[in-house]
Amino acid sequence: MDIEIIKAQQINAQTNIRIINRMLSRKQIRYLIFTPMKPVPKNINWTDEEINRKKNVEKIPVRNIVGIQRFEGFINWYEIYRKYTKVPAGDRKDPYSMLGKVSIYKLDKLLNVVCKKGISGFKDIIMNPEFNDFPYLIQNGQNKEYYVSSDGSHRVFVAKLIGLEYIYGKVDRYYS
């Protein structure tokens, strides 16, 4: 990759991080720090049949989303953001330069939308996906907890980070 492109990515990422840091209230940071991230229970998982089945799109409270399959291994929601801010510019080109399957490029892109278009611009992406599908979630029906499975993990994380109240997604329910 060209050195000028890497420098531009670094400056853009650093600017976005400063903007996001100013957007985060102390209350939101405390929420992210003190809300543990739960691993997706092994007994609830996606199959190809379930992914291809048509599901209704539902409005889901972001606070009820307790885990993301691709982001497992983090203690709390803030730890993901903290580690994201520490990724050096040279490593930002690596699609998965953080623990798990967290794509720095996708986070950079989504946070760039938040910084340039505001929360309403991000809501447009997450509420009306043009080229992507809605996030796929698994709900443990007994306790109203949702886990993000195959699609939408980065979008849901950014929604959680900036404190959105609701998102729309496709849900499968499991009763264990």
PDB file of C-alpha atoms in Angstrom:
ATOM      1  CA  MET A   1       0.000   0.000   0.000  1.00  0.00           C
ATOM      2  CA  ASP A   2       1.222   3.465  -0.856  1.00  0.00           C
ATOM      3  CA  ILE A   3       2.744   5.399   2.094  1.00  0.00           C
ATOM      4  CA  GLU A   4       0.540   8.456   1.332  1.00  0.00           C
ATOM      5  CA  ILE A   5      -2.630   6.336   1.569  1.00  0.00           C
ATOM      6  CA  ILE A   6      -1.488   4.908   4.923  1.00  0.00           C
ATOM      7  CA  LYS A   7      -0.789   8.431   6.254  1.00  0.00           C
ATOM      8  CA  ALA A   8      -4.209   9.626   5.067  1.00  0.00           C
ATOM      9  CA  GLN A   9      -5.882   6.654   6.769  1.00  0.00           C
ATOM     10  CA  GLN A  10      -4.000   7.384   9.982  1.00  0.00           C
ATOM     11  CA  ILE A  11      -4.971  11.072  10.004  1.00  0.00           C
ATOM     12  CA  ASN A  12      -8.590  10.230   9.177  1.00  0.00           C
ATOM     13  CA  ALA A  13      -8.768   7.561  11.916  1.00  0.00           C
ATOM     14  CA  GLN A  14      -7.154   9.868  14.510  1.00  0.00           C
ATOM     15  CA  THR A  15      -9.594  12.670  13.618  1.00  0.00           C
ATOM     16  CA  ASN A  16     -12.567  10.301  13.858  1.00  0.00           C
ATOM     17  CA  ILE A  17     -11.388   9.002  17.241  1.00  0.00           C
ATOM     18  CA  ARG A  18     -11.121  12.570  18.592  1.00  0.00           C
ATOM     19  CA  ILE A  19     -14.628  13.374  17.348  1.00  0.00           C
ATOM     20  CA  ILE A  20     -16.113  10.157  18.764  1.00  0.00           C
ATOM     21  CA  ASN A  21     -14.355  10.751  22.106  1.00  0.00           C
ATOM     22  CA  ARG A  22     -16.041  14.171  22.311  1.00  0.00           C
ATOM     23  CA  MET A  23     -19.421  12.642  21.399  1.00  0.00           C
ATOM     24  CA  LEU A  24     -19.280  10.021  24.152  1.00  0.00           C
ATOM     25  CA  SER A  25     -20.799  11.245  27.389  1.00  0.00           C
ATOM     26  CA  ARG A  26     -19.428  10.098  30.734  1.00  0.00           C
ATOM     27  CA  LYS A  27     -22.702   8.264  31.305  1.00  0.00           C
ATOM     28  CA  GLN A  28     -22.332   6.387  28.002  1.00  0.00           C
ATOM     29  CA  ILE A  29     -18.691   5.504  28.732  1.00  0.00           C
ATOM     30  CA  ARG A  30     -19.660   4.194  32.197  1.00  0.00           C
ATOM     31  CA  TYR A  31     -22.430   2.143  30.601  1.00  0.00           C
ATOM     32  CA  LEU A  32     -19.977   0.641  28.090  1.00  0.00           C
ATOM     33  CA  ILE A  33     -17.384  -0.078  30.788  1.00  0.00           C
ATOM     34  CA  PHE A  34     -19.745  -1.628  33.312  1.00  0.00           C
ATOM     35  CA  THR A  35     -21.821  -3.636  30.842  1.00  0.00           C
ATOM     36  CA  PRO A  36     -20.114  -6.969  30.361  1.00  0.00           C
ATOM     37  CA  MET A  37     -20.064  -8.456  26.904  1.00  0.00           C
ATOM     38  CA  LYS A  38     -21.527 -11.945  27.061  1.00  0.00           C
ATOM     39  CA  PRO A  39     -20.303 -14.766  24.854  1.00  0.00           C
ATOM     40  CA  VAL A  40     -22.908 -16.275  22.553  1.00  0.00           C
ATOM     41  CA  PRO A  41     -24.139 -19.485  24.219  1.00  0.00           C
ATOM     42  CA  LYS A  42     -22.882 -22.527  22.334  1.00  0.00           C
ATOM     43  CA  ASN A  43     -26.341 -24.103  22.229  1.00  0.00           C
ATOM     44  CA  ILE A  44     -27.731 -21.252  20.088  1.00  0.00           C
ATOM     45  CA  ASN A  45     -26.077 -20.899  16.731  1.00  0.00           C
ATOM     46  CA  TRP A  46     -26.928 -20.188  13.112  1.00  0.00           C
ATOM     47  CA  THR A  47     -27.281 -22.788  10.412  1.00  0.00           C
ATOM     48  CA  ASP A  48     -27.332 -22.119   6.672  1.00  0.00           C
ATOM     49  CA  GLU A  49     -31.036 -23.009   6.598  1.00  0.00           C
ATOM     50  CA  GLU A  50     -31.841 -20.357   9.173  1.00  0.00           C
ATOM     51  CA  ILE A  51     -29.797 -17.653   7.443  1.00  0.00           C
ATOM     52  CA  ASN A  52     -31.535 -18.278   4.124  1.00  0.00           C
ATOM     53  CA  ARG A  53     -35.018 -18.413   5.650  1.00  0.00           C
ATOM     54  CA  LYS A  54     -37.032 -15.209   5.314  1.00  0.00           C
ATOM     55  CA  LYS A  55     -37.472 -13.406   8.603  1.00  0.00           C
ATOM     56  CA  ASN A  56     -39.462 -10.364   9.562  1.00  0.00           C
ATOM     57  CA  VAL A  57     -37.529  -7.222  10.389  1.00  0.00           C
ATOM     58  CA  GLU A  58     -38.067  -6.174  14.004  1.00  0.00           C
ATOM     59  CA  LYS A  59     -37.253  -3.136  16.119  1.00  0.00           C
ATOM     60  CA  ILE A  60     -34.730  -4.197  18.776  1.00  0.00           C
ATOM     61  CA  PRO A  61     -33.620  -2.234  21.866  1.00  0.00           C
ATOM     62  CA  VAL A  62     -29.833  -1.839  21.597  1.00  0.00           C
ATOM     63  CA  ARG A  63     -29.461  -2.199  25.388  1.00  0.00           C
ATOM     64  CA  ASN A  64     -30.859  -5.751  25.103  1.00  0.00           C
ATOM     65  CA  ILE A  65     -28.038  -6.792  22.765  1.00  0.00           C
ATOM     66  CA  VAL A  66     -25.562  -8.497  25.085  1.00  0.00           C
ATOM     67  CA  GLY A  67     -23.040 -10.140  22.769  1.00  0.00           C
ATOM     68  CA  ILE A  68     -21.633 -10.307  19.266  1.00  0.00           C
ATOM     69  CA  GLN A  69     -20.347 -13.580  17.911  1.00  0.00           C
ATOM     70  CA  ARG A  70     -17.446 -12.030  15.962  1.00  0.00           C
ATOM     71  CA  PHE A  71     -16.377  -9.850  18.900  1.00  0.00           C
ATOM     72  CA  GLU A  72     -16.024 -12.578  21.516  1.00  0.00           C
ATOM     73  CA  GLY A  73     -13.102 -12.352  23.898  1.00  0.00           C
ATOM     74  CA  PHE A  74     -13.687  -8.789  25.091  1.00  0.00           C
ATOM     75  CA  ILE A  75     -14.589  -8.120  28.725  1.00  0.00           C
ATOM     76  CA  ASN A  76     -16.922  -5.194  28.120  1.00  0.00           C
ATOM     77  CA  TRP A  77     -18.155  -2.999  25.284  1.00  0.00           C
ATOM     78  CA  TYR A  78     -15.697  -0.182  25.985  1.00  0.00           C
ATOM     79  CA  GLU A  79     -12.693  -2.511  25.691  1.00  0.00           C
ATOM     80  CA  ILE A  80     -13.467  -2.976  21.981  1.00  0.00           C
ATOM     81  CA  TYR A  81     -13.419   0.771  21.399  1.00  0.00           C
ATOM     82  CA  ARG A  82     -10.286   1.261  23.524  1.00  0.00           C
ATOM     83  CA  LYS A  83      -8.389  -1.412  21.555  1.00  0.00           C
ATOM     84  CA  TYR A  84      -9.680   0.029  18.281  1.00  0.00           C
ATOM     85  CA  THR A  85      -8.224   3.450  19.168  1.00  0.00           C
ATOM     86  CA  LYS A  86      -4.799   1.864  19.843  1.00  0.00           C
ATOM     87  CA  VAL A  87      -4.390   0.147  16.454  1.00  0.00           C
ATOM     88  CA  PRO A  88      -1.419   1.791  14.697  1.00  0.00           C
ATOM     89  CA  ALA A  89      -1.833   3.176  11.187  1.00  0.00           C
ATOM     90  CA  GLY A  90       0.316   0.474   9.596  1.00  0.00           C
ATOM     91  CA  ASP A  91      -1.946  -2.238  11.028  1.00  0.00           C
ATOM     92  CA  ARG A  92      -5.203  -0.555   9.953  1.00  0.00           C
ATOM     93  CA  LYS A  93      -4.844  -2.034   6.462  1.00  0.00           C
ATOM     94  CA  ASP A  94      -4.993  -5.569   7.890  1.00  0.00           C
ATOM     95  CA  PRO A  95      -8.683  -6.502   7.749  1.00  0.00           C
ATOM     96  CA  TYR A  96      -8.620  -8.257  11.121  1.00  0.00           C
ATOM     97  CA  SER A  97      -5.914  -6.578  13.176  1.00  0.00           C
ATOM     98  CA  MET A  98      -7.822  -6.869  16.457  1.00  0.00           C
ATOM     99  CA  LEU A  99      -8.844  -9.821  18.573  1.00  0.00           C
ATOM    100  CA  GLY A 100     -11.551 -11.968  17.028  1.00  0.00           C
ATOM    101  CA  LYS A 101     -12.955 -10.996  13.668  1.00  0.00           C
ATOM    102  CA  VAL A 102     -13.181  -7.253  14.240  1.00  0.00           C
ATOM    103  CA  SER A 103     -12.501  -5.438  10.976  1.00  0.00           C
ATOM    104  CA  ILE A 104     -10.711  -2.140  11.571  1.00  0.00           C
ATOM    105  CA  TYR A 105     -11.612  -1.022   8.054  1.00  0.00           C
ATOM    106  CA  LYS A 106     -15.348  -1.510   8.689  1.00  0.00           C
ATOM    107  CA  LEU A 107     -15.183   0.324  12.016  1.00  0.00           C
ATOM    108  CA  ASP A 108     -13.193   3.161  10.412  1.00  0.00           C
ATOM    109  CA  LYS A 109     -15.780   3.431   7.645  1.00  0.00           C
ATOM    110  CA  LEU A 110     -18.791   3.426   9.993  1.00  0.00           C
ATOM    111  CA  LEU A 111     -17.245   5.866  12.471  1.00  0.00           C
ATOM    112  CA  ASN A 112     -16.334   8.094   9.531  1.00  0.00           C
ATOM    113  CA  VAL A 113     -20.046   8.238   8.650  1.00  0.00           C
ATOM    114  CA  VAL A 114     -20.885   9.160  12.264  1.00  0.00           C
ATOM    115  CA  CYS A 115     -18.235  11.893  12.262  1.00  0.00           C
ATOM    116  CA  LYS A 116     -19.149  13.369   8.878  1.00  0.00           C
ATOM    117  CA  LYS A 117     -22.940  12.919   8.790  1.00  0.00           C
ATOM    118  CA  GLY A 118     -23.715  12.691  12.499  1.00  0.00           C
ATOM    119  CA  ILE A 119     -25.830  10.143  14.304  1.00  0.00           C
ATOM    120  CA  SER A 120     -28.734  10.740  11.913  1.00  0.00           C
ATOM    121  CA  GLY A 121     -26.486   9.805   8.970  1.00  0.00           C
ATOM    122  CA  PHE A 122     -25.505   6.601  10.725  1.00  0.00           C
ATOM    123  CA  LYS A 123     -29.177   5.868  11.514  1.00  0.00           C
ATOM    124  CA  ASP A 124     -29.904   6.098   7.791  1.00  0.00           C
ATOM    125  CA  ILE A 125     -27.405   3.302   7.167  1.00  0.00           C
ATOM    126  CA  ILE A 126     -28.532   1.039   9.980  1.00  0.00           C
ATOM    127  CA  MET A 127     -32.281   1.581   9.628  1.00  0.00           C
ATOM    128  CA  ASN A 128     -32.451   1.388   5.816  1.00  0.00           C
ATOM    129  CA  PRO A 129     -29.587  -0.720   4.511  1.00  0.00           C
ATOM    130  CA  GLU A 130     -29.372  -0.310   0.744  1.00  0.00           C
ATOM    131  CA  PHE A 131     -26.642  -2.770  -0.130  1.00  0.00           C
ATOM    132  CA  ASN A 132     -26.414  -4.788   3.064  1.00  0.00           C
ATOM    133  CA  ASP A 133     -29.009  -6.863   4.779  1.00  0.00           C
ATOM    134  CA  PHE A 134     -30.320  -6.032   8.224  1.00  0.00           C
ATOM    135  CA  PRO A 135     -28.299  -7.425  11.132  1.00  0.00           C
ATOM    136  CA  TYR A 136     -29.046 -11.037  12.091  1.00  0.00           C
ATOM    137  CA  LEU A 137     -29.741 -11.591  15.759  1.00  0.00           C
ATOM    138  CA  ILE A 138     -30.432 -14.576  17.945  1.00  0.00           C
ATOM    139  CA  GLN A 139     -32.804 -14.013  20.845  1.00  0.00           C
ATOM    140  CA  ASN A 140     -32.840 -16.158  23.918  1.00  0.00           C
ATOM    141  CA  GLY A 141     -36.613 -15.952  24.266  1.00  0.00           C
ATOM    142  CA  GLN A 142     -36.728 -16.525  27.998  1.00  0.00           C
ATOM    143  CA  ASN A 143     -34.714 -13.514  29.099  1.00  0.00           C
ATOM    144  CA  LYS A 144     -35.016 -11.104  26.128  1.00  0.00           C
ATOM    145  CA  GLU A 145     -31.263 -11.065  25.437  1.00  0.00           C
ATOM    146  CA  TYR A 146     -30.075 -10.708  21.862  1.00  0.00           C
ATOM    147  CA  TYR A 147     -26.805 -11.874  20.318  1.00  0.00           C
ATOM    148  CA  VAL A 148     -25.554 -10.678  16.928  1.00  0.00           C
ATOM    149  CA  SER A 149     -24.632 -13.574  14.727  1.00  0.00           C
ATOM    150  CA  SER A 150     -23.481 -13.490  11.129  1.00  0.00           C
ATOM    151  CA  ASP A 151     -24.303 -10.078   9.657  1.00  0.00           C
ATOM    152  CA  GLY A 152     -24.300  -6.611  11.202  1.00  0.00           C
ATOM    153  CA  SER A 153     -21.758  -7.065  13.989  1.00  0.00           C
ATOM    154  CA  HIS A 154     -19.834  -3.848  13.249  1.00  0.00           C
ATOM    155  CA  ARG A 155     -23.006  -1.798  12.700  1.00  0.00           C
ATOM    156  CA  VAL A 156     -24.499  -3.040  15.971  1.00  0.00           C
ATOM    157  CA  PHE A 157     -21.272  -2.308  17.863  1.00  0.00           C
ATOM    158  CA  VAL A 158     -21.219   1.295  16.579  1.00  0.00           C
ATOM    159  CA  ALA A 159     -24.927   1.641  17.486  1.00  0.00           C
ATOM    160  CA  LYS A 160     -24.079   0.441  21.002  1.00  0.00           C
ATOM    161  CA  LEU A 161     -21.032   2.730  21.177  1.00  0.00           C
ATOM    162  CA  ILE A 162     -22.901   5.907  20.253  1.00  0.00           C
ATOM    163  CA  GLY A 163     -25.908   5.027  22.387  1.00  0.00           C
ATOM    164  CA  LEU A 164     -28.650   4.428  19.831  1.00  0.00           C
ATOM    165  CA  GLU A 165     -31.889   3.368  21.432  1.00  0.00           C
ATOM    166  CA  TYR A 166     -33.144   0.949  18.739  1.00  0.00           C
ATOM    167  CA  ILE A 167     -32.006  -0.797  15.585  1.00  0.00           C
ATOM    168  CA  TYR A 168     -33.842  -2.988  13.127  1.00  0.00           C
ATOM    169  CA  GLY A 169     -32.786  -6.577  12.530  1.00  0.00           C
ATOM    170  CA  LYS A 170     -33.873 -10.074  11.614  1.00  0.00           C
ATOM    171  CA  VAL A 171     -34.366 -12.272  14.662  1.00  0.00           C
ATOM    172  CA  ASP A 172     -34.387 -16.001  15.337  1.00  0.00           C
ATOM    173  CA  ARG A 173     -35.728 -17.061  18.726  1.00  0.00           C
ATOM    174  CA  TYR A 174     -34.383 -19.922  20.778  1.00  0.00           C
ATOM    175  CA  TYR A 175     -35.780 -21.248  24.009  1.00  0.00           C
ATOM    176  CA  SER A 176     -33.262 -23.207  26.035  1.00  0.00           C
TER     177      SER A 176
END
